[in-house]
mmCIF file of C-alpha atoms and ligand atoms in Angstrom:
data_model
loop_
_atom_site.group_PDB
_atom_site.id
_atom_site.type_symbol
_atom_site.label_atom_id
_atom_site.label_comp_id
_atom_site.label_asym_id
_atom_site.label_seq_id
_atom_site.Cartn_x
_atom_site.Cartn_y
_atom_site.Cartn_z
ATOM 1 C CA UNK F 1 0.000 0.000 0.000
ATOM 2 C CA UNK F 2 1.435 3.403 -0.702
ATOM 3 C CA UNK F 3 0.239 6.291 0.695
ATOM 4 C CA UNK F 4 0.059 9.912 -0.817
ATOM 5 C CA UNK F 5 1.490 12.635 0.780
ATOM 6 C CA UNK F 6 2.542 16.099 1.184
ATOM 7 C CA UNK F 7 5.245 17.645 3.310
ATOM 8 C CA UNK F 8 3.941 22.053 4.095
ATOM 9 C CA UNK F 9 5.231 23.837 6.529
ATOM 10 C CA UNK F 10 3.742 27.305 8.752
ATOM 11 C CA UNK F 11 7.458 28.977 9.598
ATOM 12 C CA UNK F 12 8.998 25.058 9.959
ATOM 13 C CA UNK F 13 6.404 24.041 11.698
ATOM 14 C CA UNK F 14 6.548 20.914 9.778
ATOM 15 C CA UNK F 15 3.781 18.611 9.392
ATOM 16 C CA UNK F 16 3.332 15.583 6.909
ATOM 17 C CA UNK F 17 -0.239 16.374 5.107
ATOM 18 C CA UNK F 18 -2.768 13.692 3.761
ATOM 19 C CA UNK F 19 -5.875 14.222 1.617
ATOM 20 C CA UNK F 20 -8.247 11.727 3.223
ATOM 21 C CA UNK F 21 -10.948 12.897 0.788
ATOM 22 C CA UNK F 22 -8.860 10.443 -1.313
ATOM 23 C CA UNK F 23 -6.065 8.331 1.049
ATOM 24 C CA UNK F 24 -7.094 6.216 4.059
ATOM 25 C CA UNK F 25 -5.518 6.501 7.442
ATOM 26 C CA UNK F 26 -6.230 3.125 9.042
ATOM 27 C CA UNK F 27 -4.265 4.532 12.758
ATOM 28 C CA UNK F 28 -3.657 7.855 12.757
ATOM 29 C CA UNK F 29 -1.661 8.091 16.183
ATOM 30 C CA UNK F 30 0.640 4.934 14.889
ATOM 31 C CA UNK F 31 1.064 6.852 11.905
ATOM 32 C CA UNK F 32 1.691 10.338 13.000
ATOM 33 C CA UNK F 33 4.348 8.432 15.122
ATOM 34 C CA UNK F 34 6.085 6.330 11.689
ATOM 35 C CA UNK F 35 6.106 9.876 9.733
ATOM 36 C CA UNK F 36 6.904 11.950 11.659
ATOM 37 C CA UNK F 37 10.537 9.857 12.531
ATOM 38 C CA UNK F 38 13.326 12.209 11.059
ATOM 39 C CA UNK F 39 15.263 9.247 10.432
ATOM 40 C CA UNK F 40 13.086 6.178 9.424
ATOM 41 C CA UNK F 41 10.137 8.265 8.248
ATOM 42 C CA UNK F 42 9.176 11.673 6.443
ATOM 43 C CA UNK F 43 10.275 14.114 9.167
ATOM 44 C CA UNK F 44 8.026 16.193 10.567
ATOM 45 C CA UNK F 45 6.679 17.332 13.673
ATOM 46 C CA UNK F 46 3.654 15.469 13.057
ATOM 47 C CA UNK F 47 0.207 14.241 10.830
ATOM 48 C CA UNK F 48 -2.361 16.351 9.613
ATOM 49 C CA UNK F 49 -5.305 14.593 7.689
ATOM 50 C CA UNK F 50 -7.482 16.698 5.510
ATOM 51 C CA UNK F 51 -11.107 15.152 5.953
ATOM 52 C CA UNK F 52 -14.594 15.894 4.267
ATOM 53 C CA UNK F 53 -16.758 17.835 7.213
ATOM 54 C CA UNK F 54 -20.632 17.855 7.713
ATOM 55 C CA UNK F 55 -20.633 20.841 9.491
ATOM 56 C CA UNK F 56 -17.516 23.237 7.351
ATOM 57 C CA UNK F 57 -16.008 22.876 4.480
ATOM 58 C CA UNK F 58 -13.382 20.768 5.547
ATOM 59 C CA UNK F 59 -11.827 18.914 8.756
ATOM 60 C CA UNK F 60 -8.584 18.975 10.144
ATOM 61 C CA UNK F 61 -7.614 16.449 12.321
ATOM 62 C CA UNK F 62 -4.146 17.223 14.026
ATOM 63 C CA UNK F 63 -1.943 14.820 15.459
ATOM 64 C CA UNK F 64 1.681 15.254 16.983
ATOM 65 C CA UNK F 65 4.899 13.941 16.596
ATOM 66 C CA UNK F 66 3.920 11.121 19.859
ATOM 67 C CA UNK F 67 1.011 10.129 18.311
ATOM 68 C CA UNK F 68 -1.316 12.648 20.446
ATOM 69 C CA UNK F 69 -4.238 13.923 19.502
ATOM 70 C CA UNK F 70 -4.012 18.170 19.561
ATOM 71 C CA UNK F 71 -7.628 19.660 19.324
ATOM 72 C CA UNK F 72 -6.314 23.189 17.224
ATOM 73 C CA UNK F 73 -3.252 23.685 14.663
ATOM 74 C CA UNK F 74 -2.522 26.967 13.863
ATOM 75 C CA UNK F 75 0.274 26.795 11.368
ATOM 76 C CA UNK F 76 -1.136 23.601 10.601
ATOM 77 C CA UNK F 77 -4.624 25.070 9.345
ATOM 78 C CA UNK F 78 -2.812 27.956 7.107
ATOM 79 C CA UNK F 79 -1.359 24.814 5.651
ATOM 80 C CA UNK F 80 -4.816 23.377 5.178
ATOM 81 C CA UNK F 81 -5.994 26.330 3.720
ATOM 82 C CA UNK F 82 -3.314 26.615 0.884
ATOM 83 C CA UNK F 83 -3.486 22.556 0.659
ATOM 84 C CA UNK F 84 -7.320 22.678 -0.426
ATOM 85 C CA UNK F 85 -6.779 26.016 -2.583
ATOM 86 C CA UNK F 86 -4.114 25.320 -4.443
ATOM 87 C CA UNK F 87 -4.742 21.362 -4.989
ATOM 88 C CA UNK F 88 -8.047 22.407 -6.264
ATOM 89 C CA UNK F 89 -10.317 21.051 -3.460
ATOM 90 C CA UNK F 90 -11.894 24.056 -3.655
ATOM 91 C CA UNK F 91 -12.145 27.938 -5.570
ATOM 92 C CA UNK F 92 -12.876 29.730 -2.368
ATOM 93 C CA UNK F 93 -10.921 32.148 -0.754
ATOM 94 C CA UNK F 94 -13.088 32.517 2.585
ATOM 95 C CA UNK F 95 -13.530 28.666 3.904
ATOM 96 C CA UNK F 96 -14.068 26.945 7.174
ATOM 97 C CA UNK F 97 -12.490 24.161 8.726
ATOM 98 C CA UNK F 98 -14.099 22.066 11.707
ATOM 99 C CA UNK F 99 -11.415 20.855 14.444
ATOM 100 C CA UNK F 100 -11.809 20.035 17.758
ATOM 101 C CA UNK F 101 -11.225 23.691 18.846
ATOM 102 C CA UNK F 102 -14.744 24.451 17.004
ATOM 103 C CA UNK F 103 -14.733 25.826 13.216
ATOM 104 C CA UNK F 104 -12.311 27.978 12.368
ATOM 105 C CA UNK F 105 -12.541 30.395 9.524
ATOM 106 C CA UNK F 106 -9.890 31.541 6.771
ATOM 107 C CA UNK F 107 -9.590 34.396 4.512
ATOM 108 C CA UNK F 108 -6.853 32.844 1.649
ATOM 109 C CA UNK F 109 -4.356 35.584 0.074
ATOM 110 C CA UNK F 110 -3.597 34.451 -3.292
ATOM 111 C CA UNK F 111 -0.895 35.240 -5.710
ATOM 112 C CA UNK F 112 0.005 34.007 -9.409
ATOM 113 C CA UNK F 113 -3.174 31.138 -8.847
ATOM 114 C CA UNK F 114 -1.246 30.019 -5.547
ATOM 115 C CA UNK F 115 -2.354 31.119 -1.786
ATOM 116 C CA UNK F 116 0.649 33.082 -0.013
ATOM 117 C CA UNK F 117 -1.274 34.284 2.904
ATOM 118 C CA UNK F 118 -3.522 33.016 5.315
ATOM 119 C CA UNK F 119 -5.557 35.056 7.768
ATOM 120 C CA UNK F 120 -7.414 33.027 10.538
ATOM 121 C CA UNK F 121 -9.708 33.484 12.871
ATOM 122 C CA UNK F 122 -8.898 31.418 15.328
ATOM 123 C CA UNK F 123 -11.920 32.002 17.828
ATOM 124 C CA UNK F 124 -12.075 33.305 21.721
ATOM 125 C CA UNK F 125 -9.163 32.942 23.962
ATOM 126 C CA UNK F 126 -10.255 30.559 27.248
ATOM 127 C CA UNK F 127 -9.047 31.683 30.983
ATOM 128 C CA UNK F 128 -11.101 29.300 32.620
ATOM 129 C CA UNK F 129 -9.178 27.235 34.775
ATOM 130 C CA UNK F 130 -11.704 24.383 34.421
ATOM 131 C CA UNK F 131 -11.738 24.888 30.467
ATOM 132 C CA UNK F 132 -8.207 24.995 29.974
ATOM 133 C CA UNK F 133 -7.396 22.670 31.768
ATOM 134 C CA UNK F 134 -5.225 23.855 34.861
ATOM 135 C CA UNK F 135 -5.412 23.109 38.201
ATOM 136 C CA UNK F 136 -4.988 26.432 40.309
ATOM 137 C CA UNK F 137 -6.590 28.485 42.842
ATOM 138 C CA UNK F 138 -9.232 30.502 42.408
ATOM 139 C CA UNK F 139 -11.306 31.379 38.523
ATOM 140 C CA UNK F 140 -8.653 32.418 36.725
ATOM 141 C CA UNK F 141 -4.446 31.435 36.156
ATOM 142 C CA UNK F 142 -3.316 35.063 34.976
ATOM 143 C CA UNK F 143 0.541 35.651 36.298
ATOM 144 C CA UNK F 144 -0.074 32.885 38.678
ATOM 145 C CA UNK F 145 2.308 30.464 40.883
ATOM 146 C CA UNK F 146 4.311 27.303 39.894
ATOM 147 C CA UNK F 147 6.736 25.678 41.268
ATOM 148 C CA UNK F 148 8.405 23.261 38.382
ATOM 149 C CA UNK F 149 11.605 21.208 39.175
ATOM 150 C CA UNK F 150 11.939 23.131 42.247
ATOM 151 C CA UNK F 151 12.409 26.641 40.444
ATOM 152 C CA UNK F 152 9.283 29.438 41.251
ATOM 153 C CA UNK F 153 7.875 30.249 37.907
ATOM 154 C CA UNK F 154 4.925 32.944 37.099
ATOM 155 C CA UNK F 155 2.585 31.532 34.152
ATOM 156 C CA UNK F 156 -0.755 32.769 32.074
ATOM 157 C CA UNK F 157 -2.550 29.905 31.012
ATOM 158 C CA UNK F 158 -5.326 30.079 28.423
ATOM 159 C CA UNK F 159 -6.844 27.952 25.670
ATOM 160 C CA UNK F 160 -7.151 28.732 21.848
ATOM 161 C CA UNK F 161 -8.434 25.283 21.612
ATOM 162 C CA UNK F 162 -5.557 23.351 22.884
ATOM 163 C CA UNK F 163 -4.080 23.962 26.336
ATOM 164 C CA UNK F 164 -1.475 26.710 26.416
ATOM 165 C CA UNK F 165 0.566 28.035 29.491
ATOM 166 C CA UNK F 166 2.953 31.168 28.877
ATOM 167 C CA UNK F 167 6.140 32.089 31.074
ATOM 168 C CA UNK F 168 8.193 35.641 30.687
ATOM 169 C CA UNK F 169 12.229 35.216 30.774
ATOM 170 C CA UNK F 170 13.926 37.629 30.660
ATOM 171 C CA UNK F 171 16.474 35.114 28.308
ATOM 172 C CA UNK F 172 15.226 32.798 26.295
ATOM 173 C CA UNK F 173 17.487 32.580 23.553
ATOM 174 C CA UNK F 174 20.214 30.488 26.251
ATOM 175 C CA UNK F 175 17.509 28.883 27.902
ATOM 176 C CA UNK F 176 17.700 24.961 28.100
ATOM 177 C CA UNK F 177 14.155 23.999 27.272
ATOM 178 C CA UNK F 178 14.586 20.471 26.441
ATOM 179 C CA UNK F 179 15.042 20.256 30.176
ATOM 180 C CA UNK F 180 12.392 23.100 31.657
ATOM 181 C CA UNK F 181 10.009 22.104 28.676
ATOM 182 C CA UNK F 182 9.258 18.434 29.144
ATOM 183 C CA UNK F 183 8.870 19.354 32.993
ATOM 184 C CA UNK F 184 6.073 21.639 32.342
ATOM 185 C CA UNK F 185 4.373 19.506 29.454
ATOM 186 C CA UNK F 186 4.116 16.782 32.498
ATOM 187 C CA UNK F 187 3.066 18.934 35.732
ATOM 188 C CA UNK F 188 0.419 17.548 37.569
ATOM 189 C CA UNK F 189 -1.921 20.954 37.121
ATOM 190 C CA UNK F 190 -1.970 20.099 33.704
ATOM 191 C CA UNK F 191 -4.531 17.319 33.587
ATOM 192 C CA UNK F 192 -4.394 16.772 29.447
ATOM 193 C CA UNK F 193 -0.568 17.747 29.346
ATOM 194 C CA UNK F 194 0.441 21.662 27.934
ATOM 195 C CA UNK F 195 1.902 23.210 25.389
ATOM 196 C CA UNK F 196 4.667 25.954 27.214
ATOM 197 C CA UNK F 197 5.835 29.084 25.478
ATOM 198 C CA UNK F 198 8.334 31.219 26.948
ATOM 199 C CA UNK F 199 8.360 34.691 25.859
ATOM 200 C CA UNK F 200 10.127 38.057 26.303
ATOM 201 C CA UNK F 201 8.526 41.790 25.539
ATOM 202 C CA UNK F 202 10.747 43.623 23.525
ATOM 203 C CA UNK F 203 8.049 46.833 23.298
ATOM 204 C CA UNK F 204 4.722 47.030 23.310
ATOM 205 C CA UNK F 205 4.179 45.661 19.867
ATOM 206 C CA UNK F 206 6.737 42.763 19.874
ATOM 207 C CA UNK F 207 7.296 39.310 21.766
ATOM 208 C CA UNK F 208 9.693 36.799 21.038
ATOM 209 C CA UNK F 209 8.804 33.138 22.042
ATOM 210 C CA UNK F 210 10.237 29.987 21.720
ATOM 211 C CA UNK F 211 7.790 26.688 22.363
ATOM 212 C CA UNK F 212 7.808 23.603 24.082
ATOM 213 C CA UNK F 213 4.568 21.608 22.190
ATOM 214 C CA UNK F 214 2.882 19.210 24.343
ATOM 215 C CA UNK F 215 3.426 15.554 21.919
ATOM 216 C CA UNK F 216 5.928 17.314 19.760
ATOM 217 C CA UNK F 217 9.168 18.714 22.109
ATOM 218 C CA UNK F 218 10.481 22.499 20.692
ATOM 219 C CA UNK F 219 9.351 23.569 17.448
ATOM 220 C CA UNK F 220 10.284 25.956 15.087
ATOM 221 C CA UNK F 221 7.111 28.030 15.679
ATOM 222 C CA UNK F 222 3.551 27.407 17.096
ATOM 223 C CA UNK F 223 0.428 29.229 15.859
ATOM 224 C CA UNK F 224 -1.798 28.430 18.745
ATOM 225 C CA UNK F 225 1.346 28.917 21.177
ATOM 226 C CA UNK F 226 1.737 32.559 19.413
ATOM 227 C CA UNK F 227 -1.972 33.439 19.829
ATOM 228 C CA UNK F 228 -1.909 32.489 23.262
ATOM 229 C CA UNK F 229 1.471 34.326 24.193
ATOM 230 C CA UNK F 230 -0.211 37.789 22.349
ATOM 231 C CA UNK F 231 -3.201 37.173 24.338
ATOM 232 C CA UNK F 232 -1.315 36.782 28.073
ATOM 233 C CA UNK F 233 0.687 40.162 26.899
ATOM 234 C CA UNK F 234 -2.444 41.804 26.359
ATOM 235 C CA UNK F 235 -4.419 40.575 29.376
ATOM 236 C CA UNK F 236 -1.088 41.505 31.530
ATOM 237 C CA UNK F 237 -1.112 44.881 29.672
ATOM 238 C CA UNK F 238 2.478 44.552 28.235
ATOM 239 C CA UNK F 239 1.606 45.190 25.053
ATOM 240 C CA UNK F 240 -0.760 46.469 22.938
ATOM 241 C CA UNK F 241 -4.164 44.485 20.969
ATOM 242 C CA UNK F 242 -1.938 44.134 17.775
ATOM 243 C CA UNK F 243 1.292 42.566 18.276
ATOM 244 C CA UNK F 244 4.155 40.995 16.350
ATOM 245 C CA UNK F 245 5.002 37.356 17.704
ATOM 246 C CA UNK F 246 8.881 36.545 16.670
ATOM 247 C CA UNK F 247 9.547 32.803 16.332
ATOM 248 C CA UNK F 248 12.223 30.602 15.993
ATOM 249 C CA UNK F 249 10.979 30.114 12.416
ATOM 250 C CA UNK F 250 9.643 33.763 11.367
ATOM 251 C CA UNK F 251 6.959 36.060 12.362
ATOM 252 C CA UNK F 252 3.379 35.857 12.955
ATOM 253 C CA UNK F 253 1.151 38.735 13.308
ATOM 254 C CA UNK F 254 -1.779 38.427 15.834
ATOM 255 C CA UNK F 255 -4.796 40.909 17.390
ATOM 256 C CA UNK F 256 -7.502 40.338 19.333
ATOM 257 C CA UNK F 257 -10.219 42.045 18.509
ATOM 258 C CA UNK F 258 -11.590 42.866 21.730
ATOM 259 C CA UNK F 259 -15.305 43.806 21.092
ATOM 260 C CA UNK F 260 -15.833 40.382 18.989
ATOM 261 C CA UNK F 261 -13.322 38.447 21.122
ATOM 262 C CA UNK F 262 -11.592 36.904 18.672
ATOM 263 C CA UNK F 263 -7.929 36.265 17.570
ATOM 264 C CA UNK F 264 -6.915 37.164 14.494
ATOM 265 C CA UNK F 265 -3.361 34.946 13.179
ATOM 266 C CA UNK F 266 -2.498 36.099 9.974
ATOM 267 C CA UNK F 267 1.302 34.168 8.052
ATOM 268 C CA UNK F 268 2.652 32.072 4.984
ATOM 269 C CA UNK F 269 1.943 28.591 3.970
ATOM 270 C CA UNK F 270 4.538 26.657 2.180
ATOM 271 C CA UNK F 271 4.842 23.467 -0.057
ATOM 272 C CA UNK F 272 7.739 21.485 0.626
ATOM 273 C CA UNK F 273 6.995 18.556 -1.442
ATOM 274 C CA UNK F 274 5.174 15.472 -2.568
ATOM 275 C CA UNK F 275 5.929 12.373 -1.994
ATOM 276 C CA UNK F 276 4.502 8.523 -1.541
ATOM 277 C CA UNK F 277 5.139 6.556 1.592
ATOM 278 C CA UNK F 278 5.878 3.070 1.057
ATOM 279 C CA UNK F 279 4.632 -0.012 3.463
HETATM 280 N N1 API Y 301 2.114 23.626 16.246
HETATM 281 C C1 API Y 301 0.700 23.855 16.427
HETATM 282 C C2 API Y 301 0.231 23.565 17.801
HETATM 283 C C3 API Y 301 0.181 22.134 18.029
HETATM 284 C C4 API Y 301 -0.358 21.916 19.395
HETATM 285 C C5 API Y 301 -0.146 20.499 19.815
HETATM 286 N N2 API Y 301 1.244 20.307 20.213
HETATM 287 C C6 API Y 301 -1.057 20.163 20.984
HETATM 288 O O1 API Y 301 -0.965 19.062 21.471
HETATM 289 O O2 API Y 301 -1.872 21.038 21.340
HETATM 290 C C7 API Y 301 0.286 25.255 16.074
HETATM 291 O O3 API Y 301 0.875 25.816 15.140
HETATM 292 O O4 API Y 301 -0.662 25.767 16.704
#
C-alpha cells in the first residue's frame, strides 16, 4: 500500500499532510508516530489529515509527533488552507475548517493562482481554569504560581483550543528547554498535558517566544502557542491588541479584537513537497 502525501510547513512548523478525501488513514496516532521519525520516516513534527466535514467545508484532524491527539493547529490550518486552494479542493478564498477547537474560519491571500497568505480566525481565547485545563486556585491562572523542578515560575494559562501556558524570561534565547520544557508539558496541574511558550517583551508591539509543544518537544514556531502568548501580553497589559510574535521560524502577526473576542493569526503557507510513503 502506498500512501500519498505532502510535506507544508507554517514557519517550519513541519507537518506531513494527507488528503483523506482520497487516502485512508487506518491509525492515525501509529502513523503520526512512523512519519513523523526524522530518520526512518518523512520528518516532521507530526500528521495532519485533511477530511470531508458535515458541518464546514473541511476537517482537520491534528496529530503530533507522539502520536497525540491536539484539538487546534494553527500553522497547521494555514497549511490546510493553501493545501485545499491550491490542490483544487476548492475555488474559495473565505472557507471553514471544523477541528476540535470548534470551526475555524480563513480568509486565503492568493498570488500568481497560488495562496501566499492566510488570515485566521482562530476564535475566543479561554481563561477558565476548568476549560483549559489547569489546576490552580481561584477562577482564573493570569501571572499565577508554579513551582516546576523546584524553580518558582509565574505563568498565564489560556486555551485557543488546545491547552497553552505562557512564562516571561527575561532570556530565552540560552535557555535549556529540552530540560524546563518536558517538565512543564508533564506537571500535575496540567490534567491533558500543555503546550509551554516562553516569551520576552521587547516593546509594546513585539514578543519573542520559543515553544515547548505538548506531543511534539520544541518547534520551530507554534500558531496556537503565538496566539496564546499575544493574548497573556495583552491581558497583563504589556503590550498592545496588535502585536508581532517573533519565532524561531519567522513572524506571525496576531490581534484580538476585543469587542468580537476573537484572535486574528495572519502568516505564509509553504509546499515542501510530494511524496509517496511506502509499506
Ligand atoms: N504547532 C501547532 C500547535 C500544536 C499543538 C499540539 N502540540 C497540541 O498538542 O496542542 C500550532 O501551530 O498551533
Amino acid at each position: 500500500m502506498q500512501m500519498k502525501f505532502t510535506k507544508m510547513q507554517g514557519l517550519g512548523n513541519d507537518y506531513v499532510y494527507v488528503n483523506c478525501l482520497k487516502e485512508k488513514v487506518e491509525s492515525p496516532s501509529e502513523m503520526a508516530r512512523r512519519v513523523s521519525d526524522r530518520h526512518f520516516g518523512v520528518g516532521s513534527d507530526g500528521l495532519i489529515l485533511i477530511c470531508p466535514s458535515e458541518c464546514a467545508d473541511f476537517e482537520m484532524k491534528m496529530y503530533n509527533a507522539d502520536g497525540s491527539r491536539g484539538e487546534m493547529c494553527g500553522n497547521g490550518i494555514r497549511c490546510v488552507g493553501k493545501y485545499v486552494y491550491d490542490y483544487g479542493l476548492t475555488d474559495q478564498t473565505e472557507i471553514s475548517v471544523e477541528t476540535l477547537g470548534g470551526i475555524k474560519h480563513l480568509s486565503l491571500t492568493v498570488e500568481e493562482g497560488k495562496v501566499a497568505l492566510v488570515k485566521v480566525d482562530m476564535g475566543s481565547p479561554i481563561f477558565v481554569p476548568e476549560q483549559i485545563p489547569v489546576k490552580v486556585e481561584g477562577d482564573h491562572a493570569v501571572n499565577v504560581p508554579i513551582s516546576v523542578d523546584g524553580d518558582e515560575y509565574r505563568m498565564t494559562c489560556v486555551s485557543m483550543g488546545n491547552p497553552h501556558a505562557v512564562v516571561y524570561l527575561d532570556d530565552i534565547q540560552n535557555m535549556e528547554i529540552e530540560k524546563i520544557g518536558p517538565k512543564f508539558e508533564h506537571h500535575p496541574c496540567f490534567p491533558n498535558r500543555v503546550n509551554t511558550e516562553f516569551a520576552r517583551v521587547l516593546d509594546r508591539e513585539t514578543v519573542e517566544m520559543r515553544v515547548w509543544e505538548r506531543g511534539s518537544g520544541e518547534t520551530l514556531a507554534c500558531g496556537t502557542g503565538a496566539c496564546a502568548v499575544a493574548v497573556a501580553s495583552m491581558v497583563n497589559g504589556l503590550t498592545e491588541d496588535c502585536v508581532t510574535v517573533q519565532l524561531l521560524g519567522g513572524n506571525l502577526k496576531i490581534e484580538w479584537d476585543r469587542e468580537k473576542n476573537v484572535v486574528y493569526m495572519t502568516g505564509p503557507a509553504t509546499v515542501v513537497f510530494d511524496g509517496e510513503l511506502y509499506e
